[in-house]
Short mmCIF file of C-alpha atoms in Angstrom, two decimals:
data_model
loop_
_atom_site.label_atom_id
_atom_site.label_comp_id
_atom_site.label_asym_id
_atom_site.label_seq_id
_atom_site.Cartn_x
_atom_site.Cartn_y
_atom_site.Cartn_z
CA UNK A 172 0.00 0.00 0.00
CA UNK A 173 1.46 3.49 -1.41
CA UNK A 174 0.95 5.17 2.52
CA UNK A 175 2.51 8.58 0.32
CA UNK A 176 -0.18 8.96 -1.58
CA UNK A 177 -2.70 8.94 0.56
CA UNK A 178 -0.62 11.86 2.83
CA UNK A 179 -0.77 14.01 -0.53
CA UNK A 180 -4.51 12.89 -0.91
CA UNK A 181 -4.51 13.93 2.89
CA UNK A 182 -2.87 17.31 2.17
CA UNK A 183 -5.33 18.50 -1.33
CA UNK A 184 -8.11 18.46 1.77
CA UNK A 185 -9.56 15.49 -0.33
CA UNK A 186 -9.25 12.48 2.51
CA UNK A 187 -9.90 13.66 5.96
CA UNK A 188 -7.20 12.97 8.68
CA UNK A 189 -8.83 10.42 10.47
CA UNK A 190 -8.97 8.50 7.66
CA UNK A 191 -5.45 8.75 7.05
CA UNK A 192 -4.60 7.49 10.33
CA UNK A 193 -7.06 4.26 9.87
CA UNK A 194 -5.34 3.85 6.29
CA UNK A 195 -1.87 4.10 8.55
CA UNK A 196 -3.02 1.83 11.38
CA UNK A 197 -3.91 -0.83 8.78
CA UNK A 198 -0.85 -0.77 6.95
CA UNK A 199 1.04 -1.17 10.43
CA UNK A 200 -0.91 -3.68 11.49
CA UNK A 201 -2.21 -1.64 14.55
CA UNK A 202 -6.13 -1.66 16.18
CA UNK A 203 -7.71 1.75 15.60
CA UNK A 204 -11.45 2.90 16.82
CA UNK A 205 -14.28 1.47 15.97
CA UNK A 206 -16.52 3.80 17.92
CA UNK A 207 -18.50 5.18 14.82
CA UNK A 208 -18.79 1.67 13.50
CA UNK A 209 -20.11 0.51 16.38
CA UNK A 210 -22.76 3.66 17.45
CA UNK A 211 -24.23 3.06 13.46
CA UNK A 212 -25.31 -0.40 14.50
CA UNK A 213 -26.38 0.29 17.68
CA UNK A 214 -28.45 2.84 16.18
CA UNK A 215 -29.64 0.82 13.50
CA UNK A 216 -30.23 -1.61 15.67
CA UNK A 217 -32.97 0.81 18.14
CA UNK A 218 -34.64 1.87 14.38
CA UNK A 219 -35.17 -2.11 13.70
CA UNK A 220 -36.53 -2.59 17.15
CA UNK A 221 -39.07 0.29 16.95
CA UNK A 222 -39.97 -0.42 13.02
CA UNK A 223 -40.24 -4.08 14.01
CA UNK A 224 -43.01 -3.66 16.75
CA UNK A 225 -44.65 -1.09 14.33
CA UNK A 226 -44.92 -4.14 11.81
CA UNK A 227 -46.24 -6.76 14.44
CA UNK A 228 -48.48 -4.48 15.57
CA UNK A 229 -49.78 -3.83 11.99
CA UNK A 230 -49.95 -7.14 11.00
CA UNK A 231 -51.78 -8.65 14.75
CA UNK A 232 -53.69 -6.08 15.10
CA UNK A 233 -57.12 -8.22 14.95
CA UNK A 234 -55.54 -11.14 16.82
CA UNK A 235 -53.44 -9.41 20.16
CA UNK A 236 -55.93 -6.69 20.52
CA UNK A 237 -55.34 -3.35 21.18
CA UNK A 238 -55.36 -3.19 25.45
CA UNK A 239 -52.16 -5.69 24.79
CA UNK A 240 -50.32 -3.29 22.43
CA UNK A 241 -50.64 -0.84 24.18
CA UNK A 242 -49.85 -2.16 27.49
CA UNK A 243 -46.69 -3.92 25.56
CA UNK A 244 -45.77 -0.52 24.24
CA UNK A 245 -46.20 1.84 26.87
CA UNK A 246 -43.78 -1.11 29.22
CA UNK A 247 -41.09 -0.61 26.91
CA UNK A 248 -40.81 3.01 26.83
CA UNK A 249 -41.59 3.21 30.46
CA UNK A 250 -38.85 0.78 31.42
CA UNK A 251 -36.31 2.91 28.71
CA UNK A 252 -37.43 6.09 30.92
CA UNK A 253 -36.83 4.61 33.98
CA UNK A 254 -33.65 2.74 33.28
CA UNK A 255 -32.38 6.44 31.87
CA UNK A 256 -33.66 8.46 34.97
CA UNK A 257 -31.68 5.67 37.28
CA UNK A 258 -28.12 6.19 35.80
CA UNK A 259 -28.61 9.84 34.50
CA UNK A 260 -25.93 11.83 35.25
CA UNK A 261 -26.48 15.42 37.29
CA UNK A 262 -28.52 17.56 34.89
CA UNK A 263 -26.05 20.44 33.35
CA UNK A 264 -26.54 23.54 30.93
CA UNK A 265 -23.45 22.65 29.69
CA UNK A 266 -22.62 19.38 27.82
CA UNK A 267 -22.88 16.23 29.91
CA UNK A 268 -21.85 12.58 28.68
CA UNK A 269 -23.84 9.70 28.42
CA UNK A 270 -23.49 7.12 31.94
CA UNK A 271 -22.67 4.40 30.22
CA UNK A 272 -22.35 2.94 26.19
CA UNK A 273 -25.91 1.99 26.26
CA UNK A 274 -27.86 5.44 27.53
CA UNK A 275 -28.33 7.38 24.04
CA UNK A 276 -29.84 4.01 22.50
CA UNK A 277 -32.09 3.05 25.39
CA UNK A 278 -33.45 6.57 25.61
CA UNK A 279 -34.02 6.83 21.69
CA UNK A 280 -35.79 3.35 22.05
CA UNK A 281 -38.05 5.06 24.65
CA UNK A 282 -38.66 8.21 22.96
CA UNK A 283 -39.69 5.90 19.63
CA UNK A 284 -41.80 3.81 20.83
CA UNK A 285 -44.02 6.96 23.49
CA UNK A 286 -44.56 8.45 20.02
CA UNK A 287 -45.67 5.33 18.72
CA UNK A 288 -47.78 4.72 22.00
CA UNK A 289 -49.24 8.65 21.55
CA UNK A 290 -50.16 7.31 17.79
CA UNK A 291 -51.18 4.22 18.33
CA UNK A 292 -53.98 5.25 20.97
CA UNK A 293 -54.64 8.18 19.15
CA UNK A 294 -55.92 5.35 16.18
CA UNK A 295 -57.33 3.06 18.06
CA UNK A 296 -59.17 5.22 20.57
CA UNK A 297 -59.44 8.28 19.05
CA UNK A 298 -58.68 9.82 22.16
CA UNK A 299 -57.62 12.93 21.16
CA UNK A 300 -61.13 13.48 18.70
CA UNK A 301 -60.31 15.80 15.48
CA UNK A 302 -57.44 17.93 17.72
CA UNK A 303 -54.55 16.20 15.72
CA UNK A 304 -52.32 19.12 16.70
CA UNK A 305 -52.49 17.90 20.48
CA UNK A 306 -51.56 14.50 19.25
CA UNK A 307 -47.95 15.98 18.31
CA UNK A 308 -47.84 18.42 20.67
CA UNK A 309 -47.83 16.27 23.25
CA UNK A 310 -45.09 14.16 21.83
CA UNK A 311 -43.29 17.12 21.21
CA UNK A 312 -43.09 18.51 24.55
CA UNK A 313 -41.53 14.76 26.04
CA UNK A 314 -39.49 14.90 23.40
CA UNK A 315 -37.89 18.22 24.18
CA UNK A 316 -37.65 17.78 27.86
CA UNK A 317 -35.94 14.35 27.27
CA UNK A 318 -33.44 16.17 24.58
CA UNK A 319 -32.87 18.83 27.34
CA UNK A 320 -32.99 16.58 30.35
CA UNK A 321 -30.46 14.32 29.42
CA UNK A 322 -28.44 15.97 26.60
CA UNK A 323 -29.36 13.54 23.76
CA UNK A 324 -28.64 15.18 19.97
CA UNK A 325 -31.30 12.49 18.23
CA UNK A 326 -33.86 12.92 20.69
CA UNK A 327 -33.48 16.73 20.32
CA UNK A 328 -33.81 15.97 16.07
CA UNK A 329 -37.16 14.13 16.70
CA UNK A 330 -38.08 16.87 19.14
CA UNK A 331 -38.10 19.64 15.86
CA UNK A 332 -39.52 16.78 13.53
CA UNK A 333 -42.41 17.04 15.65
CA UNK A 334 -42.29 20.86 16.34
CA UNK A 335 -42.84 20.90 12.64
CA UNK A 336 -45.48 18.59 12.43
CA UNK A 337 -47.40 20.59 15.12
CA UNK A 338 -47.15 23.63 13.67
CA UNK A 339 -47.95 22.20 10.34
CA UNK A 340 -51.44 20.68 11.60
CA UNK A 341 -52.28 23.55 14.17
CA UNK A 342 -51.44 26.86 12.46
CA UNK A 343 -52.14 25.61 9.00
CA UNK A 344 -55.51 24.61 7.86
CA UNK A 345 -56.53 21.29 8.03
CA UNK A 346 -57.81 21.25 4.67
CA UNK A 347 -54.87 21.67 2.99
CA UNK A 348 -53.69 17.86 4.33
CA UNK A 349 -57.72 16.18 4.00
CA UNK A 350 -57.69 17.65 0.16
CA UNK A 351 -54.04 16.76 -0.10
CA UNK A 352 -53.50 20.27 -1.77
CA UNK A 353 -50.02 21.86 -1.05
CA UNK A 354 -50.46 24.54 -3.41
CA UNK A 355 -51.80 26.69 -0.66
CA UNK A 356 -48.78 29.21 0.62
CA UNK A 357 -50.09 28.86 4.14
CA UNK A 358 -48.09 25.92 4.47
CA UNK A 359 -45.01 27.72 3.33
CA UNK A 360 -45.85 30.50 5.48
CA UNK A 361 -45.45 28.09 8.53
CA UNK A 362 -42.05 26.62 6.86
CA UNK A 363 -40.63 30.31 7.07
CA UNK A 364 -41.87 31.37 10.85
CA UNK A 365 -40.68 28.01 11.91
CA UNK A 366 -37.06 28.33 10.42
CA UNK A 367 -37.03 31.61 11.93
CA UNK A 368 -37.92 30.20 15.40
CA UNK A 369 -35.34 27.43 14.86
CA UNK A 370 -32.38 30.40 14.22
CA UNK A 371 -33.59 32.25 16.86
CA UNK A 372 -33.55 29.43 19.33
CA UNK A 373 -29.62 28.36 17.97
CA UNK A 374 -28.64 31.91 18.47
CA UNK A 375 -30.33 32.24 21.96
CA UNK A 376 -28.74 28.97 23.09
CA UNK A 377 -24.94 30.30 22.12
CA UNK A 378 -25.72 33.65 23.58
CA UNK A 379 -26.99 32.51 26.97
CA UNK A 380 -25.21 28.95 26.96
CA UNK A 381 -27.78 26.86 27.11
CA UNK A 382 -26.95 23.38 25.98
CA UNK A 383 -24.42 25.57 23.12
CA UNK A 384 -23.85 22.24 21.51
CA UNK A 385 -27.67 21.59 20.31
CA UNK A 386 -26.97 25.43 18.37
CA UNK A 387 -25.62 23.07 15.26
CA UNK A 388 -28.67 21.27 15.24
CA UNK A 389 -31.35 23.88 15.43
CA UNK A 390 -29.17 26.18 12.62
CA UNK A 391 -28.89 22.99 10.28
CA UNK A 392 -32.98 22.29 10.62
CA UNK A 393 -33.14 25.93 10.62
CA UNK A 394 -31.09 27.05 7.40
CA UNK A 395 -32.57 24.30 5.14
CA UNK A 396 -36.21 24.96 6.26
CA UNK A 397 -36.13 28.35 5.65
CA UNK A 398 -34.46 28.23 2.47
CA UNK A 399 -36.65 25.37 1.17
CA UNK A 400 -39.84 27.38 2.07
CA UNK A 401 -38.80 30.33 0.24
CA UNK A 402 -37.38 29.19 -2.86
CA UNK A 403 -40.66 27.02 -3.26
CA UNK A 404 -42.76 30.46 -2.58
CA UNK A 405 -40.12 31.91 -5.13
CA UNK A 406 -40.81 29.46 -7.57
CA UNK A 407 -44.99 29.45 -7.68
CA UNK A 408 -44.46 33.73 -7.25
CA UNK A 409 -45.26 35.69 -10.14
CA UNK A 410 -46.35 39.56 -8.75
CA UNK A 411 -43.87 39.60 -5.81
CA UNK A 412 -41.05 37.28 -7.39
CA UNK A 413 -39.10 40.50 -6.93
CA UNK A 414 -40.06 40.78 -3.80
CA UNK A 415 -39.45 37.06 -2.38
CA UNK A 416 -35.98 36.82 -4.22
CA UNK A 417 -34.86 39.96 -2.46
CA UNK A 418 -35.93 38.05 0.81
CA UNK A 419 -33.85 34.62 0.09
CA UNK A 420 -30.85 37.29 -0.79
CA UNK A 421 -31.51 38.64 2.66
CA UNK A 422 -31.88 34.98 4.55
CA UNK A 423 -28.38 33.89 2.58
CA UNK A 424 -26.30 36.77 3.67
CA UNK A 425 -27.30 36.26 7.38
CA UNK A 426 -26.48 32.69 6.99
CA UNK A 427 -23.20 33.81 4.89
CA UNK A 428 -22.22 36.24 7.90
CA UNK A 429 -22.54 33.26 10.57
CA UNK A 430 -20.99 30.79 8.72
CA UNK A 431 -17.82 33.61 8.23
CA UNK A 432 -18.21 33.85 12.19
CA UNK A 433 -17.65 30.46 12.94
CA UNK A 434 -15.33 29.54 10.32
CA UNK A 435 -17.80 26.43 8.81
CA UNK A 436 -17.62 25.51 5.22
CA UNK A 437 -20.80 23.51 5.46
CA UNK A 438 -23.19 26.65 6.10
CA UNK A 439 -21.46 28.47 3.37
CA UNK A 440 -21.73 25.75 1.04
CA UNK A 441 -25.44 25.66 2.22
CA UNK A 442 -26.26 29.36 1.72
CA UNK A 443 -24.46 29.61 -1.51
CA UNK A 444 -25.95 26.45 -2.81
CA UNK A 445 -29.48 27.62 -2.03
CA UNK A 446 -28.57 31.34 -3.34
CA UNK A 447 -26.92 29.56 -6.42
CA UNK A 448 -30.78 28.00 -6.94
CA UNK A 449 -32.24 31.02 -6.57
CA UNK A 450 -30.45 33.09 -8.65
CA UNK A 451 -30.41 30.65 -11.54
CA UNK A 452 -34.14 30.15 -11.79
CA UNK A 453 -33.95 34.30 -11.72
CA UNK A 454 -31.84 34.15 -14.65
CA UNK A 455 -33.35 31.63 -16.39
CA UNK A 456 -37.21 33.24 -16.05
CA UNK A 457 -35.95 36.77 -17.03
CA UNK A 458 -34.29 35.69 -20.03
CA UNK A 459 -37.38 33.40 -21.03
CA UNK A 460 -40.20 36.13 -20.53
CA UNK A 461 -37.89 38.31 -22.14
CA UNK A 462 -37.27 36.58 -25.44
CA UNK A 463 -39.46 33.50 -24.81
CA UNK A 464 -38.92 30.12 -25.29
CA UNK A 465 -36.33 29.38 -27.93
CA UNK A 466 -33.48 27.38 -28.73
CA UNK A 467 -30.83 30.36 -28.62
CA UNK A 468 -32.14 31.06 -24.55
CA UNK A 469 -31.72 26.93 -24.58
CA UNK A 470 -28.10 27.44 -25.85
CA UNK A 471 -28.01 30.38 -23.44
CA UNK A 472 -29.30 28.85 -20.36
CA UNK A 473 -26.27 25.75 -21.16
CA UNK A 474 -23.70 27.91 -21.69
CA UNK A 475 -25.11 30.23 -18.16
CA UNK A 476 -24.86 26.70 -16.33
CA UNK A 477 -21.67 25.73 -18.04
CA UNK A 478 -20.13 28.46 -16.70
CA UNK A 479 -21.24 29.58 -13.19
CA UNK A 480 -20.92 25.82 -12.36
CA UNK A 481 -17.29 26.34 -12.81
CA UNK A 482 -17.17 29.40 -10.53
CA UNK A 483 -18.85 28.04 -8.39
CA UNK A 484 -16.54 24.88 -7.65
CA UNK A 485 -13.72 26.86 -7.66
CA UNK A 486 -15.12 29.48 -5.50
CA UNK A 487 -16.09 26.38 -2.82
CA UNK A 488 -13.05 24.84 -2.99
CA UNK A 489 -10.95 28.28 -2.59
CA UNK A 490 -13.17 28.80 0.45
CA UNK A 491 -12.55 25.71 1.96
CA UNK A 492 -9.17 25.86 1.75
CA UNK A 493 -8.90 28.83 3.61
CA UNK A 494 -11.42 27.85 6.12
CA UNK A 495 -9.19 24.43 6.95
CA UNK A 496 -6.15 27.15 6.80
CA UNK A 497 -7.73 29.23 9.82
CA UNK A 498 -8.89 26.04 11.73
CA UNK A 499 -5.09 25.18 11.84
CA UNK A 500 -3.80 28.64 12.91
#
């Protein structure tokens, strides 16, 4: 094995270090960590468990009946809570470690299968009548207090998931879902207050330290939210396109400036990615209700996207060469 070339691959930014050391530790014959490799099966492991009881549930429903499944359920995430609560460490604002190997997978299994208790009642029982935006609210709420409670990333990701879904059902008209019609803008509407809520939230937990590590998490749900809501508005816009591009311009230099701030290559690849989209479909409309529809604005349009996705990968990789520079200063 030619260990040289993978130090120059190492040095063009295009393998990371870690996996230079790993290529290293082979070639020398020496152990090297396994932790990743291990936490992706133990994770996959807590999504077969969960799917798998939502399948024998689904497919016994006539024959256990439903006092048994739910009984069955709510004992497993009840015993995942309690087992948690036991060997918790001392609740922190800052950071605290998991108690043991096992703690972030038995709390996900809990959190899985209370939302699939919550669901599960809420179909069999109806318990919660036509107010399906308690039915995720409530959810929502365990799910945040468990993310914040004992410092779990996932839990906190199925915590949003849900935040969505709430405010999707509850501020949005329920119409929109029975009639399966997503042409409506309310729902984008929702898409844009709620990744303004999730930036707010990431910038209020760095400012006041609360829990600064779960900032990543609320700016990545955050950034792609908000950008996905208004580039769809963008693209069904026809009076205000002006208007709603100006706005995405606006939502991509804020993300721009933070991503400058804390020297990360993956927000600016983000906001110019999602500016790139914008602009091009800018470019591409002007020119076609200018001149219409033609094969010289086809040859046009090529030769536009020829070009600019040139600059563009040179402009990314110039950036994140510089980025890596300051990380090492």
């Amino acid at each position: 094995m030619d260990i040289q070339t993978f130090q120059r691959l190492c040095q063009e930014g295009l393998i990371s270090e870690g996996s230079l050391k790993k290529v290293e530790a082979v070639e020398k014959h020496e152990l090297f960590s396994v932790h990743w490799e291990l936490k992706t099966i133990l994770y996959l492991g807590v999504t077969l468990v969960s799917g798998g009881l939502g399948i024998l549930v689904y497919k016994n429903i006539d024959s256990i009946g439903h006092q048994v499944i739910l009984a069955t359920i709510s004992l497993v995430s009840l015993g995942c809570f309690y087992y948690c609560r036991r060997v918790a460490l001392p609740f922190s604002w800052e950071k605290v470690p998991a108690s043991n190997p096992f703690f972030d997978y038995v709390l996900l299994l809990g959190c899985l299968t209370m939302i699939t208790f919550v669901a599960y009642l809420q179909y069999a029982y109806g318990v919660f009548g036509n107010r399906f935006g308690l039915a995720t609210f409530i959810p929502m709420v365990v799910l945040f207090f468990c993310a914040y409670s004992f410092d779990h990333l996932g839990v906190l990701n199925l915590a949003i998931t849900n935040l969505a879904a709430w405010m999707g059902i509850a501020i949005t008209p329920l119409r929109i879902f029975k009639d399966n019609s997503f042409e409506d803008r309310s729902l984008l509407y929702v898409g844009l207050l709620l990744g303004v809520i999730l930036l707010l939230a990431a910038l209020i937990t760095e400012r006041k330290n609360i829990k600064k590590h779960f900032a990543f998490t609320y700016n990545n749900f955050g950034t792609h939210i908000l950008f996905i809501s208004g580039l769809a508005i963008l693209f069904i816009s026809q009076r205000s396109f002006i208007l709603w591009f100006l706005l995405i311009l606006v939502i991509a230099f804020f993300i721009y400036r933070r991503a400058i701030k804390k020297n990360s290559f993956y927000f600016f690849l983000l906001a110019t990615l999602y500016t790139y989209f914008a602009v091009s479909y800018a470019i591409v409309t002007a020119l076609e209700n200018r001149s219409g529809y033609n094969m010289n604005i086809i040859y046009i349009d090529l030769l536009y996207f020829i070009l600019s996705s040139i600059f563009l990968v040179r402009l990314l990789i110039s950036v994140n060469r510089k980025m890596k520079a300051n990380d090492s200063v």
